[in-house]
Amino acid sequence: MSNLWDLSHIQPGRADVVPGETIPAMFWNAVALRGDQVWMRQKKLGIWKSWSWRQTGEAVRELAAGLQALGLEPGQTASILANTVVEWVLADVAVLSCGAVSNGIYPTDAASQVHYLCEDSATRVLFVEDDEQLDKALEVREQLPLLRKIVVFDMKGLRDLDDPDVMSLDALRDLGRQRLAQHPDCVEQSSAACQPEDLAILVYTSGTTGKPKGAMHSHRGLVYTTRGFNTLVAQDERDERMCFLPLCHIAERMGGEYFALYTGSKLNFVENPETVPENVREIAPTVFTAVPRVWEKFYSGVMIALKESSTLQRAAYAWSIGVGMRIAEKVMAGEAVGTGLKLRFTLARWLALNNARKLIGIHRARFCITGAAPISPDLIKWYMALGVPMLEVWGMTETCGASTGVPATRMKPGSIGPAAAFNEVRLDPVTGEILVRGPNVFMGYLNQPEKTAETIDKDGWLHTGDVGVVDDEGFFRITDRMKDIIITAGGKNITPSELENELKFSPYVTDAVVIGDKRAYLTVIIMIDQDNVEKFAQDADIPFSNYASLTRAPEVQELIQKEIDRVNQKFARVEQIKKFFLLDTQLTAEDEELTPTMKLKRKLVEKKYAAQIEAMY
């Protein structure tokens, strides 16, 4: 259990845990090294099933041999269209063990998107999770002449399917066993033939502007960055992680799958995206990586539970979190924590803070990691006050994940930390844009050499599109995306993300998009937190029939206005929000307005709700 003032348990780790210069080489060396130790666990129908390294290796060997029997050749692409499940990892490593290229497709993508991604990547074999994902593949297969076979993870509901182009994962393993009987070394040979400079994976960017672009990563880049991660946020075989973010996103692929492959930490897969809050309490991960949306949701849950507690419990929490905040401030200032304050903190944990940690499921966490989007510094301080160090990392698909990270020994909420030791980071002296250079930078965009040339300059610096500042200790802070900076009609430069992060700290606000470019004042589009606002309405006997009527209730409008007033107090008059409107539809990852990491797409939202925006002016 972590103590915020004793951070010896978060020291940088070794960069030589498992040998191997490609992902398959690293995987097979890990299987030989760890044998019967458990690597993955997945809950199905209420029962946890464990996968040892040996069992995983057996499944991967059979699947790889099966793919070879289907004719998948080195350099060809296989795509995976599924939620984050064990089978995703098995398919991914099997594809790479053939010397082929692995590409992930978000399970929320529509059939038209599946068609585009399979066509652009020249996909030969497509893995799908279940009947729902299979329907998308079947809808577009006639337009994909290169697609040879569709392999289904879960055949429930498809027992009577008779289609020569579709087979089950078990059938692919059977095919692999037949090939292995005749060619026992075929997978070892294809793995050994894989070279560090070969293309390993494609990670398609979410395409907030135009078509998604396939970022190409080599084995060398993946292995180099995975080793680098262990010098940034060290882990080992004693650690338990929760695997729940999309595996086709760079964060979970690198920070979850490949990093756990390298370090041996256990990967626990959630039942489905809806069960994350229950599963995290059950798993109690020792290291927990999530996006700000998840951390905001956990905080909201504690705040709502607090409102239902007794006066005595609320008083105990208020005193305890106050003590935690004093510790957090000392740690941030680099000051020693006195014995008296340590004793008060021990009492604070016993009184209230341990309960808050258990409610979230972070009571065993050595540290938590946040990334993929900006987060409110106040939220980081709150987790620190609970006694859990929260380390912010920054990076992007094109940098193979994290490029900077806040060290546990020098936490600065609001900062993304100094450059990680495995790459260089600097600011463009003219624009302030953050630039990255190193072996972790991607090979370029598939089929888009002109976009690659726009992104990586002749000196090898990747232009990230993020604008930032750096302090005298080398700590960077993102001020905004270059294309998102607002210049008001009065000529004032405003970074909307700072206002948006403050608003998202409210338990009643899930997301916010600040508007005001070339306009006289700022306005905001808000997506409310359905659970918390519904509870507010029920407690106050406010009538509503559905989500839309909830957003229109005068009391709810007043509630959100109070949250905006609270935020406005922190900003100068010219930066304050004058008007707002609430989205009257509850958006999910299936909706075009949201990215797969659940961020509102600013440009699309501005375009789609242009009429409502104009009405505020």
Coordinates of C-alpha atoms in Angstrom, one line a residue:
M1 CA 0.0 0.0 0.0
S2 CA 1.5 3.3 -1.1
N3 CA 2.5 6.1 1.2
L4 CA 2.7 9.4 -0.6
W5 CA 5.8 10.6 1.2
D6 CA 7.7 7.3 0.7
L7 CA 8.1 6.8 -3.1
S8 CA 10.9 4.2 -3.0
H9 CA 8.5 1.7 -4.6
I10 CA 8.3 3.7 -7.8
Q11 CA 11.9 3.7 -8.8
P12 CA 13.0 3.3 -12.5
G13 CA 13.4 -0.3 -13.5
R14 CA 15.8 -2.2 -15.7
A15 CA 15.8 -2.0 -19.5
D16 CA 17.0 -5.6 -19.9
V17 CA 14.2 -7.8 -18.4
V18 CA 13.6 -10.1 -21.4
P19 CA 15.9 -10.4 -24.4
G20 CA 14.7 -10.1 -28.0
E21 CA 14.8 -7.4 -30.7
T22 CA 11.3 -8.1 -32.1
I23 CA 7.9 -8.5 -30.3
P24 CA 7.7 -12.3 -31.2
A25 CA 11.3 -12.9 -30.0
M26 CA 10.6 -11.1 -26.8
F27 CA 7.3 -13.1 -26.4
W28 CA 8.8 -16.5 -26.9
N29 CA 11.7 -15.7 -24.6
A30 CA 9.2 -14.6 -21.9
V31 CA 7.2 -17.9 -22.4
A32 CA 10.5 -19.9 -21.8
L33 CA 11.4 -17.7 -18.8
R34 CA 8.1 -17.7 -17.0
G35 CA 6.5 -21.0 -18.0
D36 CA 3.6 -21.9 -15.6
Q37 CA 3.3 -18.4 -14.0
V38 CA 0.0 -16.8 -14.7
W39 CA 0.1 -13.9 -17.3
M40 CA -3.6 -13.2 -18.1
R41 CA -6.9 -13.6 -16.4
Q42 CA -10.4 -13.0 -17.8
K43 CA -13.8 -13.2 -16.2
K44 CA -16.5 -14.9 -18.1
L45 CA -20.0 -15.7 -16.7
G46 CA -18.8 -14.8 -13.3
I47 CA -15.7 -17.1 -13.2
W48 CA -12.1 -16.1 -13.6
K49 CA -10.1 -18.1 -16.1
S50 CA -6.2 -17.9 -15.9
W51 CA -3.8 -18.2 -18.8
S52 CA -0.2 -19.2 -17.9
W53 CA 2.6 -18.2 -20.1
R54 CA 2.9 -21.8 -21.3
Q55 CA -0.8 -22.0 -22.2
T56 CA -0.6 -18.6 -24.0
G57 CA 2.4 -19.8 -26.0
E58 CA 0.6 -23.0 -27.0
A59 CA -2.4 -21.1 -28.2
V60 CA -0.3 -18.5 -30.1
R61 CA 1.8 -21.3 -31.8
E62 CA -1.3 -23.1 -33.0
L63 CA -3.0 -19.8 -34.2
A64 CA 0.2 -18.7 -36.0
A65 CA 0.6 -22.1 -37.7
G66 CA -3.1 -21.9 -38.7
L67 CA -2.6 -18.4 -40.2
Q68 CA 0.3 -19.8 -42.2
A69 CA -2.0 -22.6 -43.4
L70 CA -4.5 -20.0 -44.6
G71 CA -1.7 -18.4 -46.7
L72 CA -0.9 -15.4 -44.5
E73 CA 2.6 -14.4 -45.6
P74 CA 5.3 -12.1 -43.9
G75 CA 4.5 -8.5 -44.5
Q76 CA 0.8 -9.0 -45.2
T77 CA -1.8 -7.6 -42.8
A78 CA -4.3 -9.3 -40.5
S79 CA -6.8 -7.0 -38.6
I80 CA -8.6 -7.5 -35.3
L81 CA -12.1 -6.2 -34.8
A82 CA -13.0 -6.8 -31.1
N83 CA -13.3 -5.5 -27.6
T84 CA -10.4 -5.9 -25.2
V85 CA -10.3 -9.6 -24.6
V86 CA -7.6 -12.3 -24.1
E87 CA -8.3 -13.5 -27.7
W88 CA -7.2 -10.1 -29.0
V89 CA -3.7 -10.6 -27.5
L90 CA -3.5 -14.2 -28.8
A91 CA -4.4 -13.1 -32.3
D92 CA -2.0 -10.1 -32.2
V93 CA 1.0 -12.1 -31.1
A94 CA 0.2 -15.0 -33.5
V95 CA 0.0 -12.5 -36.4
L96 CA 3.4 -11.0 -35.4
S97 CA 4.9 -14.5 -35.0
C98 CA 4.1 -15.1 -38.7
G99 CA 6.2 -12.0 -39.6
A100 CA 2.9 -10.4 -40.6
V101 CA 1.5 -7.0 -39.7
S102 CA -1.2 -6.6 -37.0
N103 CA -3.9 -3.9 -37.2
G104 CA -6.6 -3.2 -34.7
I105 CA -10.1 -1.9 -35.5
Y106 CA -12.3 -0.3 -32.9
P107 CA -15.4 -2.4 -32.1
T108 CA -17.5 0.7 -32.2
D109 CA -16.6 1.4 -35.9
A110 CA -19.4 1.1 -38.5
A111 CA -19.3 -1.3 -41.4
S112 CA -18.1 1.5 -43.7
Q113 CA -15.2 2.3 -41.5
V114 CA -14.3 -1.4 -41.3
H115 CA -14.3 -1.5 -45.1
Y116 CA -12.0 1.6 -45.3
L117 CA -9.5 0.2 -42.7
C118 CA -9.3 -3.3 -44.3
E119 CA -9.0 -1.8 -47.8
D120 CA -6.3 0.7 -46.8
S121 CA -4.3 -1.9 -44.9
A122 CA -4.8 -4.6 -47.5
T123 CA -6.1 -7.0 -44.8
R124 CA -5.9 -10.7 -45.7
V125 CA -7.4 -12.2 -42.5
L126 CA -9.9 -10.5 -40.3
F127 CA -10.5 -11.6 -36.7
V128 CA -13.9 -10.6 -35.3
E129 CA -15.2 -10.9 -31.7
D130 CA -18.8 -12.2 -32.2
D131 CA -21.9 -12.2 -34.4
E132 CA -22.4 -8.4 -34.1
Q133 CA -18.9 -7.7 -35.5
L134 CA -19.2 -10.5 -38.0
D135 CA -22.3 -8.8 -39.5
K136 CA -20.2 -5.7 -40.2
A137 CA -17.5 -7.8 -42.0
L138 CA -20.0 -9.7 -44.0
E139 CA -21.7 -6.5 -45.1
V140 CA -18.5 -5.2 -46.8
R141 CA -16.6 -8.4 -47.8
E142 CA -17.7 -8.2 -51.4
Q143 CA -15.8 -4.9 -51.7
L144 CA -12.6 -6.5 -50.1
P145 CA -11.1 -8.9 -52.8
L146 CA -7.9 -9.4 -50.8
L147 CA -9.8 -10.7 -47.7
R148 CA -9.3 -14.5 -47.5
K149 CA -10.9 -15.5 -44.2
I150 CA -12.9 -14.1 -41.3
V151 CA -12.1 -15.8 -37.9
V152 CA -14.6 -15.5 -35.1
F153 CA -13.6 -15.5 -31.4
D154 CA -17.0 -16.2 -29.9
M155 CA -19.3 -18.5 -31.9
K156 CA -22.4 -18.1 -29.6
G157 CA -25.4 -17.6 -31.9
L158 CA -23.4 -18.8 -34.9
R159 CA -23.6 -22.6 -34.4
D160 CA -25.5 -23.1 -37.7
L161 CA -23.4 -20.7 -39.8
D162 CA -22.3 -22.4 -43.0
D163 CA -20.0 -20.0 -44.8
P164 CA -16.7 -21.1 -46.4
D165 CA -15.1 -17.7 -45.7
V166 CA -15.9 -17.8 -42.0
M167 CA -14.3 -20.0 -39.3
S168 CA -14.0 -20.1 -35.5
L169 CA -10.9 -19.4 -33.5
D170 CA -10.9 -23.1 -32.4
A171 CA -11.1 -24.2 -36.0
L172 CA -8.0 -22.1 -36.8
R173 CA -6.2 -23.7 -33.8
D174 CA -7.1 -27.2 -35.2
L175 CA -5.8 -26.1 -38.6
G176 CA -2.6 -25.0 -36.9
R177 CA -2.2 -28.3 -35.1
Q178 CA -2.4 -30.1 -38.4
R179 CA 0.3 -27.9 -39.9
L180 CA 2.5 -28.3 -36.8
A181 CA 2.3 -32.1 -37.1
Q182 CA 3.9 -31.8 -40.6
H183 CA 6.1 -28.7 -40.0
P184 CA 6.9 -28.7 -36.2
D185 CA 9.3 -25.7 -36.5
C186 CA 7.3 -23.5 -38.8
V187 CA 6.4 -20.8 -36.2
E188 CA 9.9 -20.8 -34.7
Q189 CA 11.3 -20.2 -38.2
S190 CA 8.8 -17.4 -39.1
S191 CA 9.4 -15.7 -35.7
A192 CA 13.2 -16.0 -36.1
A193 CA 13.0 -14.5 -39.7
C194 CA 11.3 -11.4 -38.3
Q195 CA 13.6 -8.4 -38.4
P196 CA 13.7 -5.4 -36.1
E197 CA 13.2 -2.9 -39.0
D198 CA 10.1 -4.8 -40.3
L199 CA 6.7 -3.2 -40.0
A200 CA 4.9 -4.8 -37.0
I201 CA 1.7 -2.9 -36.3
L202 CA -0.6 -0.3 -37.7
V203 CA -2.4 2.0 -35.4
Y204 CA -5.1 4.2 -37.1
T205 CA -5.5 7.7 -35.7
S206 CA -9.1 8.5 -34.7
G207 CA -9.5 10.8 -37.7
T208 CA -11.0 13.9 -36.1
T209 CA -10.1 15.6 -39.3
G210 CA -10.4 13.6 -42.6
K211 CA -9.9 9.9 -43.0
P212 CA -8.0 7.9 -40.3
K213 CA -4.3 7.6 -41.0
G214 CA -2.5 4.3 -40.4
A215 CA 0.6 5.0 -38.2
M216 CA 3.3 2.4 -38.9
H217 CA 5.5 1.1 -36.1
S218 CA 8.4 -1.3 -36.6
H219 CA 9.5 -4.1 -34.2
R220 CA 12.5 -2.0 -33.3
G221 CA 10.4 1.0 -32.3
L222 CA 8.0 -1.1 -30.2
V223 CA 10.8 -3.0 -28.4
Y224 CA 12.8 0.1 -27.8
T225 CA 9.9 2.0 -26.3
T226 CA 8.7 -0.9 -24.2
R227 CA 12.1 -1.1 -22.6
G228 CA 12.1 2.6 -22.1
F229 CA 8.7 2.5 -20.3
N230 CA 10.3 0.4 -17.6
T231 CA 12.8 3.2 -16.9
L232 CA 9.8 5.6 -16.6
V233 CA 7.2 3.6 -14.6
A234 CA 8.8 0.4 -13.4
Q235 CA 6.8 -2.8 -13.1
D236 CA 7.5 -6.5 -12.5
E237 CA 5.9 -9.9 -12.1
R238 CA 4.3 -8.9 -8.7
D239 CA 2.2 -6.2 -10.3
E240 CA -1.5 -6.7 -11.3
R241 CA -2.8 -4.5 -14.1
M242 CA -6.3 -4.1 -15.5
C243 CA -6.7 -4.4 -19.3
F244 CA -9.8 -2.5 -20.4
L245 CA -8.9 0.4 -22.8
P246 CA -9.2 -0.4 -26.5
L247 CA -6.2 -2.6 -27.6
C248 CA -6.2 -0.9 -31.0
H249 CA -5.3 2.3 -29.2
I250 CA -1.6 2.9 -28.6
A251 CA -2.1 3.4 -24.8
E252 CA -3.3 -0.2 -24.0
R253 CA -1.4 -1.9 -26.8
M254 CA 1.9 -0.5 -25.5
G255 CA 1.3 0.3 -21.8
G256 CA -0.9 -2.8 -21.3
E257 CA -0.1 -5.7 -23.6
Y258 CA 3.5 -5.2 -24.7
F259 CA 4.7 -3.7 -21.4
A260 CA 3.1 -6.6 -19.4
L261 CA 4.7 -9.0 -21.9
Y262 CA 8.1 -7.5 -21.2
T263 CA 7.8 -7.1 -17.4
G264 CA 5.6 -10.1 -16.6
S265 CA 3.0 -8.2 -14.7
K266 CA -0.5 -9.9 -14.8
L267 CA -3.1 -8.6 -17.2
N268 CA -6.7 -8.8 -15.8
F269 CA -9.4 -8.3 -18.5
V270 CA -12.7 -6.8 -17.5
E271 CA -16.0 -8.6 -18.5
N272 CA -17.1 -5.7 -20.7
P273 CA -16.7 -1.9 -20.8
E274 CA -19.8 -1.4 -18.6
T275 CA -18.4 -3.6 -15.7
V276 CA -15.2 -1.5 -15.2
P277 CA -16.3 0.0 -11.9
E278 CA -17.1 -3.4 -10.4
N279 CA -14.1 -5.2 -11.9
V280 CA -11.6 -2.7 -10.7
R281 CA -12.8 -3.2 -7.1
E282 CA -12.4 -6.9 -7.5
I283 CA -9.0 -6.8 -9.3
A284 CA -7.6 -4.0 -7.1
P285 CA -4.7 -3.4 -9.5
T286 CA -1.3 -2.4 -8.1
V287 CA -0.7 -0.2 -11.2
F288 CA -3.6 1.5 -12.9
T289 CA -3.5 3.4 -16.2
A290 CA -6.6 5.2 -17.4
V291 CA -7.8 8.2 -19.4
P292 CA -9.1 11.3 -17.5
R293 CA -12.8 10.4 -18.3
V294 CA -12.3 7.3 -16.0
W295 CA -10.6 9.2 -13.2
E296 CA -13.3 11.9 -13.3
K297 CA -16.0 9.2 -13.1
F298 CA -14.4 7.6 -10.0
Y299 CA -14.2 11.0 -8.3
S300 CA -17.8 11.7 -9.1
G301 CA -18.8 8.3 -7.6
V302 CA -17.1 9.2 -4.3
M303 CA -18.7 12.7 -4.2
I304 CA -22.1 11.2 -4.8
A305 CA -21.6 8.5 -2.1
L306 CA -20.5 11.3 0.3
K307 CA -23.8 13.2 -0.2
E308 CA -25.7 10.1 0.9
S309 CA -23.5 9.6 4.1
S310 CA -24.2 10.8 7.6
T311 CA -23.1 14.2 9.0
L312 CA -20.4 12.4 11.0
Q313 CA -19.0 10.6 8.0
R314 CA -18.9 13.8 6.0
A315 CA -17.1 15.6 8.8
A316 CA -14.6 12.7 9.0
Y317 CA -14.0 12.9 5.3
A318 CA -13.6 16.7 5.3
W319 CA -10.9 16.5 8.0
S320 CA -9.2 13.5 6.4
I321 CA -9.0 14.9 2.9
G322 CA -7.7 18.2 4.5
V323 CA -4.8 16.3 6.0
G324 CA -4.2 14.5 2.7
M325 CA -4.1 17.8 0.9
R326 CA -1.5 19.2 3.3
I327 CA 0.7 16.1 2.6
A328 CA 0.2 16.5 -1.1
E329 CA 1.2 20.1 -1.0
K330 CA 4.4 19.2 0.9
V331 CA 5.2 16.4 -1.5
M332 CA 4.7 18.7 -4.5
A333 CA 6.9 21.4 -2.9
G334 CA 9.6 18.7 -2.3
E335 CA 9.4 19.3 1.5
A336 CA 9.8 16.7 4.2
V337 CA 6.7 15.4 5.9
G338 CA 6.9 15.7 9.7
T339 CA 6.1 12.9 12.1
G340 CA 3.0 14.6 13.4
L341 CA 1.5 15.0 10.0
K342 CA 2.4 11.4 9.1
L343 CA 0.5 10.3 12.3
R344 CA -2.5 12.4 11.4
F345 CA -2.5 11.0 7.8
T346 CA -2.5 7.4 9.3
L347 CA -5.6 8.4 11.3
A348 CA -7.1 10.1 8.2
R349 CA -6.7 6.9 6.2
W350 CA -8.3 4.8 8.9
L351 CA -11.2 7.3 9.3
A352 CA -12.1 7.9 5.6
L353 CA -9.5 7.8 3.0
N354 CA -9.0 4.0 2.8
N355 CA -12.8 3.7 2.3
A356 CA -12.7 6.1 -0.6
R357 CA -9.8 4.1 -2.1
K358 CA -11.7 0.9 -1.7
L359 CA -14.8 2.4 -3.2
I360 CA -12.8 3.1 -6.4
G361 CA -10.7 -0.1 -6.2
I362 CA -7.3 1.6 -5.9
H363 CA -6.6 0.5 -2.3
R364 CA -3.6 -1.7 -3.5
A365 CA -2.3 0.8 -6.1
R366 CA 1.3 1.7 -5.9
F367 CA 0.6 4.5 -8.4
C368 CA -1.8 5.5 -11.1
I369 CA -1.1 6.8 -14.5
T370 CA -3.2 9.3 -16.5
G371 CA -2.8 10.2 -20.2
A372 CA -4.4 10.5 -23.6
A373 CA -6.1 13.8 -22.8
P374 CA -5.6 16.8 -20.5
I375 CA -6.7 16.4 -16.8
S376 CA -7.5 18.9 -14.2
P377 CA -4.6 19.5 -11.7
D378 CA -7.2 19.6 -8.9
L379 CA -8.2 16.0 -9.7
I380 CA -4.5 14.9 -9.6
K381 CA -4.2 16.6 -6.2
W382 CA -7.3 14.8 -4.9
Y383 CA -5.9 11.4 -5.8
M384 CA -2.6 12.4 -4.2
A385 CA -4.5 13.4 -1.0
L386 CA -6.0 9.9 -0.9
G387 CA -2.4 8.7 -0.7
V388 CA -2.1 7.5 -4.3
P389 CA 0.6 9.1 -6.5
M390 CA -1.0 10.0 -9.9
L391 CA 1.6 10.4 -12.6
E392 CA 0.7 12.2 -15.8
V393 CA 2.3 10.9 -19.0
W394 CA 2.1 12.5 -22.5
G395 CA 2.6 11.1 -25.9
M396 CA 0.7 10.1 -29.0
T397 CA 0.2 7.3 -31.5
E398 CA 3.1 8.6 -33.6
T399 CA 5.5 8.5 -30.6
C400 CA 4.6 4.9 -29.6
G401 CA 2.9 6.1 -26.5
A402 CA 4.5 8.1 -23.7
S403 CA 7.2 10.7 -24.6
T404 CA 7.2 12.6 -21.3
G405 CA 6.3 11.5 -17.8
V406 CA 6.0 13.1 -14.3
P407 CA 8.5 11.3 -12.0
A408 CA 7.1 10.1 -8.7
T409 CA 9.9 11.9 -6.9
R410 CA 8.9 15.3 -8.3
M411 CA 5.1 15.6 -8.9
K412 CA 3.8 18.8 -10.5
P413 CA 0.0 18.6 -11.2
G414 CA -0.7 20.4 -14.5
S415 CA 2.6 19.3 -15.9
I416 CA 3.3 16.4 -18.2
G417 CA 6.8 16.0 -16.8
P418 CA 10.2 16.2 -18.5
A419 CA 11.2 14.3 -21.6
A420 CA 11.5 10.5 -21.0
A421 CA 15.1 9.3 -21.2
F422 CA 14.4 7.4 -24.4
N423 CA 13.6 10.4 -26.6
E424 CA 14.3 14.1 -27.1
V425 CA 11.5 16.7 -26.6
R426 CA 11.8 20.4 -27.4
L427 CA 9.6 23.4 -28.3
D428 CA 9.6 25.0 -31.7
P429 CA 11.1 28.5 -31.0
V430 CA 8.6 30.3 -33.2
T431 CA 5.2 28.5 -32.6
G432 CA 5.8 26.8 -29.3
E433 CA 4.8 23.5 -30.8
I434 CA 6.1 20.4 -29.0
L435 CA 8.5 18.4 -31.1
V436 CA 9.7 14.8 -30.4
R437 CA 12.7 12.9 -31.9
G438 CA 13.9 9.4 -31.1
P439 CA 13.8 5.7 -32.1
N440 CA 10.2 5.6 -30.7
V441 CA 8.9 7.9 -33.4
F442 CA 6.9 6.0 -36.0
M443 CA 7.9 5.0 -39.6
G444 CA 5.2 7.2 -41.2
Y445 CA 1.6 7.0 -42.4
L446 CA 0.7 4.0 -44.5
N447 CA 0.0 5.1 -48.2
Q448 CA 0.3 8.8 -47.2
P449 CA 3.9 10.0 -47.9
E450 CA 2.8 13.6 -48.1
K451 CA 1.2 13.5 -44.6
T452 CA 4.3 11.8 -43.3
A453 CA 6.5 14.6 -44.7
E454 CA 4.2 17.2 -43.1
T455 CA 4.6 15.5 -39.7
I456 CA 8.3 14.6 -39.6
D457 CA 10.7 17.3 -40.7
K458 CA 14.1 16.7 -42.5
D459 CA 15.9 16.6 -39.1
G460 CA 13.7 13.8 -37.8
W461 CA 11.6 16.0 -35.5
L462 CA 8.0 14.9 -35.2
H463 CA 5.6 17.9 -35.1
T464 CA 2.9 16.9 -32.6
G465 CA 0.4 19.7 -33.0
D466 CA 0.4 20.3 -29.3
V467 CA 1.5 23.7 -28.0
G468 CA 3.3 23.9 -24.7
V469 CA 5.7 25.7 -22.4
V470 CA 8.7 24.4 -20.4
D471 CA 10.0 25.5 -17.0
D472 CA 13.5 25.8 -15.7
E473 CA 13.4 22.2 -14.4
G474 CA 12.6 20.9 -17.9
F475 CA 9.0 20.1 -17.1
F476 CA 6.6 20.6 -20.0
R477 CA 3.0 21.8 -19.8
I478 CA 0.6 21.5 -22.7
T479 CA -1.3 24.7 -23.2
D480 CA -3.5 23.4 -26.1
R481 CA -3.7 21.9 -29.5
M482 CA -2.4 24.3 -32.2
K483 CA -5.6 24.1 -34.1
D484 CA -7.8 24.6 -31.0
I485 CA -6.4 27.9 -29.6
I486 CA -9.2 30.5 -29.6
I487 CA -8.6 34.1 -30.6
T488 CA -11.6 36.2 -29.6
A489 CA -12.9 39.2 -31.5
G490 CA -11.0 41.4 -29.1
G491 CA -7.7 39.6 -30.0
K492 CA -7.3 37.7 -26.7
N493 CA -5.6 34.3 -27.1
I494 CA -7.5 31.7 -25.0
T495 CA -6.6 28.0 -24.4
P496 CA -10.0 26.3 -24.1
S497 CA -8.6 23.1 -22.5
E498 CA -7.9 24.9 -19.2
L499 CA -11.6 25.9 -18.9
E500 CA -12.8 22.6 -20.1
N501 CA -10.7 20.7 -17.5
E502 CA -12.1 22.8 -14.7
L503 CA -15.6 22.1 -15.9
K504 CA -15.0 18.4 -16.2
F505 CA -13.8 18.4 -12.5
S506 CA -17.5 18.8 -11.7
P507 CA -19.4 15.5 -10.9
Y508 CA -22.2 16.8 -13.1
V509 CA -20.2 17.4 -16.2
T510 CA -18.8 14.6 -18.4
D511 CA -17.4 16.8 -21.2
A512 CA -17.3 20.3 -22.4
V513 CA -16.3 22.2 -25.6
V514 CA -15.6 25.9 -25.2
I515 CA -16.5 28.1 -28.2
G516 CA -15.3 31.7 -29.0
D517 CA -13.0 31.9 -31.9
K518 CA -13.4 35.4 -33.6
R519 CA -16.4 36.0 -31.3
A520 CA -17.1 38.7 -28.7
Y521 CA -17.3 36.2 -25.7
L522 CA -16.9 32.6 -24.8
T523 CA -19.8 30.0 -24.7
V524 CA -19.7 26.3 -23.9
I525 CA -21.4 23.1 -25.1
I526 CA -21.8 20.7 -22.2
M527 CA -22.5 16.9 -21.9
I528 CA -23.9 16.2 -18.5
D529 CA -23.0 13.1 -16.4
Q530 CA -26.2 11.2 -16.7
D531 CA -26.0 9.1 -13.5
N532 CA -25.1 12.0 -11.2
V533 CA -27.6 14.5 -12.7
E534 CA -30.4 11.9 -12.6
K535 CA -29.6 11.3 -9.0
F536 CA -29.7 15.0 -8.3
A537 CA -33.1 15.3 -10.0
Q538 CA -34.5 12.3 -8.1
D539 CA -33.3 13.6 -4.8
A540 CA -34.8 17.0 -5.5
D541 CA -38.1 15.5 -6.9
I542 CA -37.5 17.1 -10.3
P543 CA -39.8 15.5 -12.9
F544 CA -38.2 14.1 -16.1
S545 CA -39.2 11.4 -18.5
N546 CA -35.9 10.8 -20.5
Y547 CA -32.4 12.2 -21.0
A548 CA -33.5 15.1 -23.2
S549 CA -36.2 16.2 -20.7
L550 CA -33.6 16.0 -17.9
T551 CA -31.3 18.4 -19.8
R552 CA -34.2 20.9 -20.2
A553 CA -35.3 20.9 -16.6
P554 CA -34.8 24.5 -15.2
E555 CA -33.3 23.1 -12.0
V556 CA -30.7 21.2 -14.0
Q557 CA -29.9 24.3 -16.1
E558 CA -29.5 26.2 -12.8
L559 CA -27.2 23.4 -11.4
I560 CA -24.9 23.6 -14.5
Q561 CA -24.9 27.4 -14.3
K562 CA -23.6 27.2 -10.7
E563 CA -20.8 24.9 -11.9
I564 CA -19.9 27.4 -14.6
D565 CA -20.0 30.3 -12.1
R566 CA -17.6 28.3 -9.9
V567 CA -15.1 27.9 -12.8
N568 CA -15.5 31.5 -14.0
Q569 CA -14.2 32.8 -10.6
K570 CA -10.8 31.3 -11.5
F571 CA -10.4 33.2 -14.7
A572 CA -10.1 36.8 -15.8
R573 CA -13.3 38.5 -17.1
V574 CA -12.3 38.2 -20.7
E575 CA -11.8 34.4 -20.3
Q576 CA -15.2 33.8 -18.5
I577 CA -18.0 31.8 -20.1
K578 CA -21.1 33.8 -20.7
K579 CA -23.6 31.2 -22.0
F580 CA -24.0 27.5 -22.4
F581 CA -26.2 24.8 -23.8
L582 CA -26.6 21.1 -22.8
L583 CA -26.5 18.3 -25.4
D584 CA -29.8 16.6 -25.2
T585 CA -28.6 13.2 -26.4
Q586 CA -26.4 10.9 -24.4
L587 CA -23.4 10.2 -26.6
T588 CA -21.5 6.9 -26.6
A589 CA -18.4 5.7 -28.4
E590 CA -20.6 4.6 -31.3
D591 CA -21.6 8.3 -32.0
E592 CA -19.5 10.2 -34.5
E593 CA -19.1 13.2 -32.1
L594 CA -16.9 11.1 -29.8
T595 CA -13.4 9.7 -30.4
P596 CA -12.8 6.0 -29.3
T597 CA -11.1 7.4 -26.2
M598 CA -14.4 9.3 -25.4
K599 CA -13.3 12.8 -26.2
L600 CA -15.7 15.2 -27.9
K601 CA -14.5 16.0 -31.4
R602 CA -14.3 19.8 -31.3
K603 CA -14.6 20.6 -35.0
L604 CA -17.5 18.1 -35.6
V605 CA -19.4 19.3 -32.5
E606 CA -19.0 23.0 -33.7
K607 CA -20.3 22.0 -37.2
K608 CA -23.1 19.7 -36.0
Y609 CA -24.5 22.2 -33.4
A610 CA -23.8 25.4 -35.4
A611 CA -27.5 26.5 -35.0
Q612 CA -27.4 26.2 -31.2
I613 CA -24.0 28.0 -31.1
E614 CA -25.3 30.9 -33.2
A615 CA -28.4 31.2 -30.9
M616 CA -26.0 31.9 -27.9
Y617 CA -24.6 34.9 -29.8

